[in-house]
Amino acid sequence: MWAFFAILLLHVLSHGVHSEDARPQSPIMLAKSGGFEIGGKTVSSPASPNRTLSCDHGYMEYFIPWRPRKTSLVMWHSSSSQVWQNRWDGGEGYKDMFLRRNYPVYLWDGPRVGRANWPCVPMNYTPYYGDRLNFISWNFGPSYMNWWPDVQFPTQDNYAWQQATSARYVEIDTTENVELHSDAASIAADSGKIGDNIVYLTNSAGGLRAQMTAVKANNTNIKGIVAYESIGYVFPDNVNITARRGGFGPYVVPLEQFKKLAKLSAIQFVWGDHRDESWDYVRQSRLAAKLINQYGGNATVLKLRDDAGLKGNTHIPFADLGNAKVGALLDTFLEENGLDEYAYDSK
């Protein structure tokens, strides 16, 4: 009988659990978890004013450690909250990684996507058969199923690829959507419901939305932004930048609003591999950081391969197989900028 259970245990360990996940880890101790809707509006039916719809709100899921740090980490991707929850191979993602470090973690779905998908206007969905586009957009390789040689993805695991490409929401990359997301997020930031020290961890087009949130927020709760491969930037109206319509910017705001970005403790724009300095969004990140610093801010651009020696990073490096090393860089960022203190003394 014992031999049978021993064989069964070996089978589970070899097929159901990743080797590093099998090692004992410190437990995640939560004081509470939950979620709430915020922002949006209520509209009446044209046919009957007594019939209403609550819509265009955002949704926030939260996890508060038993002994929390002061800084709340708001994890924001414009088309998938799943990428924060697991590594590509199913291993530990940023959500649990930073809960173990006792940071309150918030997963944000902006208006009209994910768990906040009640729009106030008619919406149409047309399948666009985007798996091939996902592969290239998320920088797994130069063409579909042509992986970069050192990519930090389990390239032989078809299930991992299926999970990755299935994780996306229907993405809405419009000017209206950026405004809706940043409106709702600024209300959430000002409300105090996500803490007094907020750092946005963003990916892709979420970076532009978080910058716009910081520009719109009235209070000083937002302390930082770490934008992984931000597609879109905010600029002041006193430089020669032409704003573009759509969900990827650039956006141009009055100088006094732009200066709010310079009041944050720190901003970091992070790039993975195969992002040449001539690429438009890399150039925009350099210029945005320069302008933020010109007004007394603390903005930097970090290339994971060139500056930190980490290789094989995709568009979503916090979900790559090397995400523990990427997370260690975030640890350093938080520590160096005084954002790692605990909410109360352990004594």
XYZ file of C-alpha atoms in Angstrom:
347
model
C 0.000 0.000 0.000
C 2.751 2.462 0.943
C 4.562 1.630 -2.287
C 1.416 2.536 -4.233
C 1.158 5.947 -2.551
C 4.852 6.585 -3.103
C 4.451 5.915 -6.842
C 1.345 8.099 -6.959
C 3.195 10.948 -5.227
C 6.092 10.716 -7.674
C 3.632 10.845 -10.569
C 1.963 13.982 -9.214
C 5.272 15.703 -8.579
C 6.627 14.910 -12.018
C 3.513 15.789 -14.020
C 1.393 18.150 -11.946
C 3.828 20.426 -10.142
C 6.731 22.481 -11.451
C 9.973 21.592 -9.721
C 10.534 25.057 -8.279
C 6.913 25.212 -7.118
C 7.493 21.963 -5.204
C 10.011 23.677 -2.940
C 8.508 24.989 0.304
C 7.630 28.683 0.183
C 6.499 31.070 2.846
C 2.704 31.067 3.143
C 0.611 33.944 1.883
C -1.285 35.275 4.903
C -4.166 37.572 4.029
C -6.088 39.887 6.297
C -8.813 40.150 3.676
C -9.598 39.959 -0.024
C -12.480 41.073 -2.165
C -13.459 43.432 -4.935
C -15.495 46.484 -5.824
C -16.750 48.523 -8.749
C -15.856 52.195 -8.997
C -16.512 55.123 -11.319
C -18.931 54.961 -14.210
C -22.441 56.333 -14.337
C -26.109 55.374 -14.459
C -28.109 55.999 -17.632
C -31.830 55.761 -18.298
C -33.460 53.852 -21.114
C -34.709 56.062 -23.977
C -37.909 54.034 -23.883
C -38.502 54.362 -20.157
C -36.731 56.689 -17.701
C -37.578 54.257 -14.890
C -35.310 51.625 -16.441
C -31.639 52.309 -15.746
C -28.230 50.797 -16.438
C -25.135 51.189 -14.265
C -22.228 51.152 -16.692
C -18.726 52.290 -17.674
C -17.343 51.555 -14.211
C -14.058 49.834 -13.432
C -13.557 46.727 -11.311
C -10.878 46.267 -8.661
C -10.000 42.937 -7.013
C -7.829 43.236 -3.914
C -5.661 41.076 -1.671
C -4.438 42.607 1.604
C -1.651 40.807 3.486
C -1.945 40.163 7.208
C 0.987 42.519 7.855
C 0.917 44.890 4.868
C 3.424 47.347 3.561
C 2.278 50.914 2.964
C 2.491 50.759 -0.819
C -0.343 49.242 -2.825
C 0.637 47.625 -6.124
C -2.086 48.114 -8.738
C -1.505 45.672 -11.598
C -2.918 46.994 -14.847
C -2.936 45.486 -18.318
C -5.372 46.930 -20.831
C -6.427 43.514 -22.120
C -5.683 40.810 -19.520
C -5.469 40.627 -15.742
C -4.427 36.962 -16.031
C -0.859 37.851 -17.066
C -0.239 39.152 -13.534
C -1.417 35.945 -11.893
C 0.842 33.285 -13.388
C 4.059 32.755 -15.257
C 3.719 31.421 -18.806
C 4.318 27.867 -17.572
C 1.778 28.213 -14.747
C 4.375 29.057 -12.089
C 4.133 31.918 -9.649
C 3.233 35.288 -11.128
C 3.620 38.814 -9.833
C 0.391 38.699 -7.824
C 1.527 35.978 -5.431
C 5.194 36.957 -5.687
C 4.500 40.368 -4.191
C 1.844 39.195 -1.769
C 4.624 37.039 -0.268
C 6.576 40.269 0.103
C 3.573 41.720 1.974
C 2.515 44.295 -0.602
C -1.239 44.842 -0.964
C -2.086 43.759 -4.516
C -4.910 45.100 -6.655
C -5.934 43.697 -10.047
C -7.666 46.325 -12.185
C -10.097 45.883 -15.057
C -10.975 49.190 -16.694
C -14.384 50.092 -18.132
C -15.763 47.908 -20.935
C -13.192 45.107 -20.544
C -12.876 41.999 -18.386
C -15.041 42.056 -15.287
C -16.163 45.620 -15.987
C -17.716 44.914 -19.365
C -21.001 46.811 -19.012
C -20.718 49.682 -21.535
C -23.088 52.619 -21.647
C -23.152 52.516 -25.452
C -23.783 49.788 -28.027
C -20.741 47.623 -28.694
C -20.083 45.264 -31.595
C -17.788 42.246 -31.538
C -16.311 40.898 -34.754
C -13.820 38.017 -34.477
C -10.495 39.112 -35.936
C -8.604 35.805 -35.586
C -5.702 37.353 -33.733
C -3.593 34.455 -32.407
C -0.826 35.175 -34.904
C -0.936 38.855 -33.998
C -0.742 37.993 -30.283
C 2.450 36.019 -30.878
C 4.193 38.938 -32.568
C 2.684 41.691 -30.410
C 3.780 39.933 -27.245
C 7.288 39.616 -28.720
C 7.652 35.845 -28.553
C 9.396 35.907 -31.928
C 9.758 37.825 -35.200
C 6.976 35.815 -36.898
C 4.277 33.348 -35.882
C 5.744 30.313 -34.082
C 9.260 31.456 -34.968
C 10.502 31.889 -31.401
C 13.403 34.124 -30.461
C 16.376 31.796 -29.728
C 16.686 32.626 -26.007
C 13.082 33.570 -25.263
C 11.948 33.044 -21.666
C 8.889 31.043 -22.691
C 8.287 27.259 -22.561
C 8.407 26.995 -26.352
C 7.812 23.226 -26.436
C 4.671 23.466 -24.327
C 1.658 23.894 -26.617
C -0.625 24.181 -23.600
C 1.368 27.185 -22.323
C 0.991 28.934 -25.673
C -2.742 28.197 -25.722
C -3.114 29.609 -22.220
C -1.154 32.729 -23.176
C -3.118 33.567 -26.302
C -6.431 32.758 -24.600
C -5.711 35.143 -21.724
C -6.504 38.286 -23.701
C -9.697 40.263 -23.388
C -11.179 41.981 -26.406
C -8.943 45.059 -26.399
C -10.473 48.466 -27.086
C -7.757 50.848 -28.201
C -9.605 54.114 -28.717
C -9.274 57.626 -27.347
C -12.640 57.223 -25.638
C -11.453 54.066 -23.911
C -8.257 55.698 -22.616
C -10.332 58.542 -21.188
C -12.854 56.163 -19.604
C -10.135 54.022 -18.028
C -8.159 56.938 -16.642
C -11.315 58.671 -15.399
C -12.398 55.610 -13.426
C -8.874 54.881 -12.195
C -8.351 58.466 -10.995
C -11.599 58.240 -9.030
C -10.321 55.015 -7.470
C -6.972 56.624 -6.610
C -8.565 59.709 -5.062
C -11.100 57.654 -3.104
C -8.510 56.194 -0.747
C -9.966 52.726 -1.291
C -6.659 51.474 -2.699
C -4.451 53.178 -0.132
C -2.453 56.359 0.270
C 0.678 55.055 -1.490
C -0.127 53.660 -4.934
C 2.327 52.282 -7.462
C 0.891 51.238 -10.809
C 2.499 48.208 -12.429
C 1.432 48.387 -16.042
C 1.959 46.599 -19.305
C 1.535 47.656 -22.925
C -1.269 50.192 -23.476
C -1.952 50.163 -19.734
C 1.097 52.395 -19.331
C -0.523 55.282 -21.200
C -3.704 54.887 -19.168
C -1.789 54.987 -15.867
C 0.087 58.132 -16.922
C -3.229 59.780 -17.786
C -4.593 58.654 -14.408
C -1.728 60.379 -12.592
C -2.360 63.525 -14.651
C -6.071 63.531 -13.783
C -5.950 62.543 -10.093
C -6.569 65.390 -7.621
C -4.950 63.887 -4.518
C -1.360 62.764 -3.943
C -2.014 59.049 -3.376
C -0.200 57.979 -6.559
C 3.502 57.575 -5.806
C 4.908 55.726 -8.787
C 4.538 53.932 -12.101
C 6.535 50.968 -13.376
C 5.504 50.572 -16.996
C 6.584 47.362 -18.700
C 6.814 48.038 -22.437
C 4.448 50.996 -22.365
C 2.792 51.614 -25.708
C 1.858 55.275 -25.389
C 3.139 58.345 -23.509
C 1.944 61.683 -22.191
C 3.674 64.953 -23.117
C 3.216 68.625 -22.174
C 1.753 71.127 -24.588
C 4.876 73.296 -24.655
C 6.926 70.904 -26.808
C 6.574 70.058 -30.467
C 4.541 66.865 -30.084
C 1.476 66.147 -32.191
C -1.237 64.271 -30.347
C -2.748 61.275 -32.126
C -6.221 59.845 -31.889
C -6.496 56.276 -30.687
C -5.389 54.126 -27.794
C -1.620 54.380 -28.201
C -0.954 58.114 -28.035
C 0.976 60.225 -27.815
C -1.303 62.337 -25.642
C -0.675 66.037 -25.085
C -1.889 67.730 -21.888
C -1.470 71.232 -20.412
C 1.950 71.736 -18.847
C 0.585 72.164 -15.312
C -1.129 68.792 -15.569
C 1.983 67.159 -16.992
C 3.968 68.400 -13.987
C 1.934 66.027 -11.818
C 4.067 63.206 -13.258
C 7.145 64.999 -11.921
C 5.656 64.966 -8.404
C 5.581 61.163 -8.232
C 8.333 59.528 -6.187
C 9.552 57.598 -9.228
C 8.606 56.407 -12.699
C 10.350 53.616 -14.575
C 9.809 52.647 -18.210
C 10.996 49.056 -18.715
C 11.828 47.366 -22.023
C 12.357 43.711 -22.912
C 14.477 42.333 -25.745
C 14.570 43.279 -29.421
C 13.512 46.876 -28.816
C 15.937 49.022 -30.769
C 16.583 52.631 -29.753
C 15.142 53.749 -33.073
C 11.740 52.203 -32.309
C 9.171 54.954 -31.906
C 7.918 53.911 -28.472
C 11.432 53.535 -27.052
C 12.234 57.018 -28.320
C 9.010 58.321 -26.781
C 9.900 56.749 -23.432
C 13.304 58.462 -23.477
C 11.739 61.837 -24.278
C 8.951 61.472 -21.722
C 11.470 60.604 -18.985
C 13.662 63.557 -19.962
C 10.745 65.990 -19.812
C 9.470 64.614 -16.491
C 12.960 65.049 -15.008
C 13.202 68.547 -16.474
C 10.407 69.550 -14.081
C 12.019 67.933 -11.041
C 10.771 64.389 -11.504
C 12.473 61.016 -11.125
C 11.914 59.040 -14.323
C 14.229 56.422 -15.807
C 14.288 54.019 -18.741
C 15.483 50.470 -18.039
C 16.354 47.935 -20.729
C 16.346 44.503 -19.147
C 18.971 43.019 -21.470
C 21.235 46.017 -22.032
C 21.091 47.555 -18.549
C 20.390 44.594 -16.255
C 21.844 41.662 -18.207
C 18.562 39.718 -18.279
C 18.037 37.908 -21.582
C 15.041 36.512 -23.428
C 12.447 38.984 -22.176
C 9.133 39.238 -24.013
C 6.596 42.063 -24.143
C 5.337 40.773 -20.764
C 8.563 40.106 -18.808
C 6.806 39.735 -15.460
C 5.185 36.536 -16.808
C 8.362 35.144 -18.404
C 10.255 32.176 -16.984
C 12.775 34.673 -15.622
C 10.170 36.753 -13.802
C 11.808 36.252 -10.392
C 14.843 38.220 -11.613
C 12.606 40.879 -13.135
C 10.740 41.013 -9.825
C 14.020 41.499 -7.960
C 14.584 44.659 -10.006
C 11.147 45.876 -8.927
C 12.135 45.150 -5.318
C 15.159 47.386 -5.786
C 13.047 50.137 -7.366
C 10.617 50.130 -4.442
C 13.393 50.070 -1.832
C 15.477 52.816 -3.432
C 12.466 55.120 -3.630
C 11.237 54.583 -0.079
C 8.167 52.631 -1.146
C 8.847 49.423 0.803
C 8.001 50.527 4.338
C 5.458 48.650 6.417
C 2.127 50.144 7.357
C 2.897 49.694 11.059
C 5.789 48.573 13.207
C 5.881 44.839 13.931
C 6.259 45.585 17.644
